[in-house]
């Protein structure tokens, strides 16, 4: 590793098995870039009090401090909880991470929302593994932000570890369904424990709609925060061409 290598520090749900290999592959594609991970406990995605409390900032900040020990260039929360908790939760989290560590921070959802703004996305299609009530919160938050969800699918799973077991072929089928039904400006795979990021080139070739996978949006946001050009990432979808 040389002095010019960019080190991406990634905050990871403890039960997640998909985002680390995908993020490492994306970082490798960028060149002179490496990914480093710190976990905090997340096992259930639901609106129950215990599940919501998993995202208490104190736990996330403790994991961020461990990444700071590695002197990473940027810290990214590769998780989508702000989708149902409210986008301001991630704005506040990034401020607190930067105050605590002195390192710039971003998140999957803040980067996703920035990409959507840059791409003028007003009609969105969503595929997630979540339960109906979690999904509805996400739809409602985008409606409040002026983005219409024209079609969405969810798998009614609440066990976080199980999200990574959803076959990519099933995700591709669901992506095709929401694109054909909703005719969106973009489609998002809304969960960082899905094996979906690598599907972007096929989705975009078959349907002509950009896939904004949330593992990929995290990396896009971290590269920009670290002063890197995301377009160095090749073969992972159109989003990386967005400056």
Tab-separated table of C-alpha atoms in Angstrom:
chain	number	residue	atom	x	y	z
A	1	UNK	CA	0.000	0.000	0.000
A	2	UNK	CA	1.394	3.377	-1.047
A	3	UNK	CA	0.992	6.789	0.477
A	4	UNK	CA	-1.435	7.725	-2.322
A	5	UNK	CA	-3.876	4.929	-1.534
A	6	UNK	CA	-7.314	6.151	-0.489
A	7	UNK	CA	-8.614	4.326	2.573
A	8	UNK	CA	-12.377	4.026	2.812
A	9	UNK	CA	-13.724	3.363	6.299
A	10	UNK	CA	-17.068	1.588	6.217
A	11	UNK	CA	-19.565	1.223	9.052
A	12	UNK	CA	-21.270	-2.140	8.672
A	13	UNK	CA	-24.285	-3.860	10.271
A	14	UNK	CA	-22.963	-6.788	12.307
A	15	UNK	CA	-25.082	-9.437	10.573
A	16	UNK	CA	-24.310	-8.224	7.062
A	17	UNK	CA	-22.362	-10.513	4.705
A	18	UNK	CA	-22.975	-8.874	1.300
A	19	UNK	CA	-21.569	-5.371	1.519
A	20	UNK	CA	-17.977	-6.162	2.478
A	21	UNK	CA	-17.032	-8.235	-0.599
A	22	UNK	CA	-18.972	-5.903	-2.870
A	23	UNK	CA	-17.428	-2.767	-1.370
A	24	UNK	CA	-13.936	-4.256	-1.558
A	25	UNK	CA	-14.476	-5.084	-5.236
A	26	UNK	CA	-15.734	-1.569	-5.932
A	27	UNK	CA	-12.761	-0.042	-4.117
A	28	UNK	CA	-10.362	-2.234	-6.077
A	29	UNK	CA	-12.019	-1.102	-9.303
A	30	UNK	CA	-11.329	2.519	-8.383
A	31	UNK	CA	-7.571	1.834	-8.218
A	32	UNK	CA	-5.249	2.914	-5.380
A	33	UNK	CA	-8.139	2.412	-2.999
A	34	UNK	CA	-8.873	0.034	-0.126
A	35	UNK	CA	-11.890	-0.609	2.094
A	36	UNK	CA	-11.788	-1.135	5.863
A	37	UNK	CA	-14.744	-2.141	8.010
A	38	UNK	CA	-16.085	-1.649	11.516
A	39	UNK	CA	-19.257	-3.398	12.724
A	40	UNK	CA	-21.953	-2.552	15.218
A	41	UNK	CA	-24.847	-4.764	16.232
A	42	UNK	CA	-27.775	-4.914	13.806
A	43	UNK	CA	-29.786	-8.123	13.493
A	44	UNK	CA	-33.379	-7.068	12.830
A	45	UNK	CA	-34.986	-4.527	10.524
A	46	UNK	CA	-38.412	-3.477	11.734
A	47	UNK	CA	-40.240	-0.576	13.331
A	48	UNK	CA	-40.192	-2.247	16.750
A	49	UNK	CA	-38.510	-0.214	19.486
A	50	UNK	CA	-35.661	-2.688	19.951
A	51	UNK	CA	-34.893	-2.736	16.250
A	52	UNK	CA	-34.980	1.053	15.991
A	53	UNK	CA	-32.664	1.376	19.006
A	54	UNK	CA	-29.973	-0.571	17.149
A	55	UNK	CA	-29.211	2.663	15.308
A	56	UNK	CA	-28.510	4.696	18.424
A	57	UNK	CA	-25.687	7.068	17.526
A	58	UNK	CA	-23.522	6.059	20.493
A	59	UNK	CA	-23.012	2.567	19.054
A	60	UNK	CA	-22.278	3.865	15.583
A	61	UNK	CA	-19.872	6.487	16.905
A	62	UNK	CA	-17.943	3.853	18.846
A	63	UNK	CA	-17.490	1.876	15.614
A	64	UNK	CA	-16.448	5.058	13.800
A	65	UNK	CA	-13.772	5.744	16.397
A	66	UNK	CA	-12.257	2.323	15.671
A	67	UNK	CA	-12.084	3.218	11.976
A	68	UNK	CA	-10.381	6.478	12.905
A	69	UNK	CA	-7.591	4.407	14.494
A	70	UNK	CA	-6.840	3.144	10.981
A	71	UNK	CA	-6.513	6.757	9.771
A	72	UNK	CA	-9.049	6.245	6.998
A	73	UNK	CA	-9.671	9.151	4.634
A	74	UNK	CA	-13.455	9.040	4.884
A	75	UNK	CA	-16.084	7.196	6.899
A	76	UNK	CA	-19.247	5.902	5.240
A	77	UNK	CA	-22.290	4.391	6.924
A	78	UNK	CA	-23.274	1.608	4.526
A	79	UNK	CA	-26.809	1.235	5.792
A	80	UNK	CA	-30.270	2.396	4.799
A	81	UNK	CA	-31.970	3.047	8.151
A	82	UNK	CA	-32.476	6.743	7.358
A	83	UNK	CA	-34.886	5.606	4.664
A	84	UNK	CA	-37.454	4.776	7.333
A	85	UNK	CA	-36.094	6.799	10.260
A	86	UNK	CA	-35.920	10.050	8.289
A	87	UNK	CA	-33.122	11.505	6.192
A	88	UNK	CA	-32.144	14.032	8.867
A	89	UNK	CA	-30.932	11.121	11.007
A	90	UNK	CA	-28.027	10.626	8.617
A	91	UNK	CA	-27.282	14.337	8.357
A	92	UNK	CA	-26.926	14.473	12.145
A	93	UNK	CA	-24.925	11.232	12.228
A	94	UNK	CA	-22.365	12.557	9.745
A	95	UNK	CA	-21.975	15.742	11.764
A	96	UNK	CA	-21.356	13.732	14.921
A	97	UNK	CA	-18.883	11.390	13.242
A	98	UNK	CA	-16.911	14.359	11.933
A	99	UNK	CA	-16.971	16.062	15.326
A	100	UNK	CA	-15.847	12.890	17.097
A	101	UNK	CA	-13.146	11.750	14.642
A	102	UNK	CA	-12.191	14.751	12.519
A	103	UNK	CA	-12.880	12.620	9.430
A	104	UNK	CA	-15.406	13.465	6.727
A	105	UNK	CA	-18.449	11.220	6.671
A	106	UNK	CA	-21.254	10.203	4.346
A	107	UNK	CA	-23.914	7.511	4.146
A	108	UNK	CA	-25.621	5.242	1.642
A	109	UNK	CA	-28.813	7.283	1.777
A	110	UNK	CA	-27.298	10.779	1.685
A	111	UNK	CA	-25.256	9.715	-1.339
A	112	UNK	CA	-28.313	8.099	-2.944
A	113	UNK	CA	-30.347	11.242	-2.476
A	114	UNK	CA	-27.564	13.395	-3.887
A	115	UNK	CA	-27.319	11.131	-6.923
A	116	UNK	CA	-31.064	11.324	-7.436
A	117	UNK	CA	-30.887	15.107	-7.360
A	118	UNK	CA	-28.026	15.164	-9.855
A	119	UNK	CA	-29.919	12.762	-12.141
A	120	UNK	CA	-33.179	14.739	-11.744
A	121	UNK	CA	-34.986	11.647	-10.476
A	122	UNK	CA	-38.629	12.461	-9.737
A	123	UNK	CA	-40.044	8.992	-10.351
A	124	UNK	CA	-38.421	6.170	-8.397
A	125	UNK	CA	-38.836	2.399	-8.287
A	126	UNK	CA	-37.752	0.546	-5.153
A	127	UNK	CA	-36.817	-3.089	-4.504
A	128	UNK	CA	-36.088	-4.093	-0.915
A	129	UNK	CA	-36.202	-7.163	1.315
A	130	UNK	CA	-38.075	-5.285	4.054
A	131	UNK	CA	-41.513	-5.635	5.614
A	132	UNK	CA	-44.494	-3.690	4.295
A	133	UNK	CA	-44.502	-1.099	7.096
A	134	UNK	CA	-40.790	-0.346	6.738
A	135	UNK	CA	-41.195	-0.048	2.972
A	136	UNK	CA	-44.138	2.321	3.374
A	137	UNK	CA	-42.059	4.600	5.595
A	138	UNK	CA	-39.442	4.780	2.844
A	139	UNK	CA	-42.083	5.585	0.219
A	140	UNK	CA	-43.587	8.255	2.491
A	141	UNK	CA	-40.220	9.912	3.131
A	142	UNK	CA	-39.511	10.183	-0.586
A	143	UNK	CA	-42.989	11.535	-1.232
A	144	UNK	CA	-42.332	14.232	1.361
A	145	UNK	CA	-39.085	15.034	-0.486
A	146	UNK	CA	-40.927	15.431	-3.791
A	147	UNK	CA	-40.074	12.036	-5.289
A	148	UNK	CA	-42.881	9.721	-6.407
A	149	UNK	CA	-42.422	5.976	-5.960
A	150	UNK	CA	-44.070	4.674	-9.122
A	151	UNK	CA	-43.605	0.978	-8.286
A	152	UNK	CA	-42.035	-1.038	-5.500
A	153	UNK	CA	-41.542	-4.597	-4.309
A	154	UNK	CA	-40.538	-5.935	-0.913
A	155	UNK	CA	-39.907	-9.439	0.412
A	156	UNK	CA	-41.344	-9.140	3.949
A	157	UNK	CA	-38.108	-10.238	5.649
A	158	UNK	CA	-37.026	-8.738	8.965
A	159	UNK	CA	-33.966	-10.872	9.824
A	160	UNK	CA	-31.007	-8.885	8.535
A	161	UNK	CA	-28.771	-11.896	7.924
A	162	UNK	CA	-31.406	-13.392	5.614
A	163	UNK	CA	-31.297	-10.471	3.200
A	164	UNK	CA	-27.979	-11.686	1.787
A	165	UNK	CA	-29.551	-15.065	0.989
A	166	UNK	CA	-31.921	-13.596	-1.605
A	167	UNK	CA	-30.687	-14.865	-5.006
A	168	UNK	CA	-29.511	-12.162	-7.417
A	169	UNK	CA	-31.723	-13.765	-10.065
A	170	UNK	CA	-34.778	-13.028	-7.910
A	171	UNK	CA	-33.651	-9.448	-7.415
A	172	UNK	CA	-33.195	-9.024	-11.160
A	173	UNK	CA	-36.728	-10.281	-11.749
A	174	UNK	CA	-38.135	-7.836	-9.194
A	175	UNK	CA	-36.122	-4.981	-10.684
A	176	UNK	CA	-37.551	-5.767	-14.106
A	177	UNK	CA	-41.084	-5.821	-12.687
A	178	UNK	CA	-40.875	-2.397	-11.056
A	179	UNK	CA	-39.250	-0.823	-14.105
A	180	UNK	CA	-41.869	-2.182	-16.474
A	181	UNK	CA	-44.727	-1.256	-14.150
A	182	UNK	CA	-43.553	2.151	-12.980
A	183	UNK	CA	-41.454	3.535	-15.859
A	184	UNK	CA	-39.182	5.274	-13.322
A	185	UNK	CA	-36.275	7.644	-13.803
A	186	UNK	CA	-34.176	5.263	-11.660
A	187	UNK	CA	-34.517	2.044	-9.672
A	188	UNK	CA	-32.912	1.476	-6.292
A	189	UNK	CA	-32.071	-1.752	-4.496
A	190	UNK	CA	-32.691	-0.400	-1.017
A	191	UNK	CA	-30.584	-2.479	1.362
A	192	UNK	CA	-26.833	-2.932	1.786
A	193	UNK	CA	-27.122	-6.659	2.483
A	194	UNK	CA	-28.309	-7.602	-1.005
A	195	UNK	CA	-26.134	-9.053	-3.753
A	196	UNK	CA	-27.337	-6.509	-6.282
A	197	UNK	CA	-24.602	-3.962	-7.057
A	198	UNK	CA	-23.110	-6.094	-9.836
A	199	UNK	CA	-26.492	-6.261	-11.597
A	200	UNK	CA	-26.314	-2.608	-12.687
A	201	UNK	CA	-24.805	-3.127	-16.155
A	202	UNK	CA	-27.393	-5.775	-17.070
A	203	UNK	CA	-30.293	-3.717	-15.711
A	204	UNK	CA	-29.158	-0.634	-17.579
A	205	UNK	CA	-28.599	-2.530	-20.834
A	206	UNK	CA	-31.940	-4.363	-20.721
A	207	UNK	CA	-34.206	-1.580	-19.485
A	208	UNK	CA	-32.271	1.649	-20.000
A	209	UNK	CA	-32.823	2.732	-16.395
A	210	UNK	CA	-29.967	3.419	-13.943
A	211	UNK	CA	-29.699	1.075	-10.958
A	212	UNK	CA	-28.740	2.954	-7.803
A	213	UNK	CA	-27.753	0.133	-5.481
A	214	UNK	CA	-27.118	1.354	-1.944
A	215	UNK	CA	-23.786	-0.447	-1.550
A	216	UNK	CA	-22.666	1.370	-4.688
A	217	UNK	CA	-24.051	4.724	-3.599
A	218	UNK	CA	-22.036	4.462	-0.372
A	219	UNK	CA	-18.827	3.975	-2.337
A	220	UNK	CA	-19.732	6.785	-4.742
A	221	UNK	CA	-20.275	9.130	-1.810
A	222	UNK	CA	-17.062	8.086	-0.050
A	223	UNK	CA	-14.949	8.557	-3.162
A	224	UNK	CA	-16.327	12.050	-3.676
A	225	UNK	CA	-15.821	12.924	-0.006
A	226	UNK	CA	-12.224	11.741	-0.287
A	227	UNK	CA	-11.635	13.921	-3.369
A	228	UNK	CA	-11.578	10.999	-5.783
A	229	UNK	CA	-13.269	10.818	-9.191
A	230	UNK	CA	-15.958	8.093	-9.004
A	231	UNK	CA	-15.703	7.533	-12.762
A	232	UNK	CA	-12.560	5.488	-12.094
A	233	UNK	CA	-14.990	2.704	-11.091
A	234	UNK	CA	-15.804	0.850	-14.275
A	235	UNK	CA	-18.352	-1.904	-14.906
A	236	UNK	CA	-20.624	-1.165	-11.922
A	237	UNK	CA	-23.242	1.063	-13.475
A	238	UNK	CA	-23.929	4.561	-14.713
A	239	UNK	CA	-23.979	6.143	-11.281
A	240	UNK	CA	-20.184	6.186	-11.144
A	241	UNK	CA	-20.109	8.470	-14.194
A	242	UNK	CA	-21.955	11.134	-12.197
A	243	UNK	CA	-19.531	13.774	-10.954
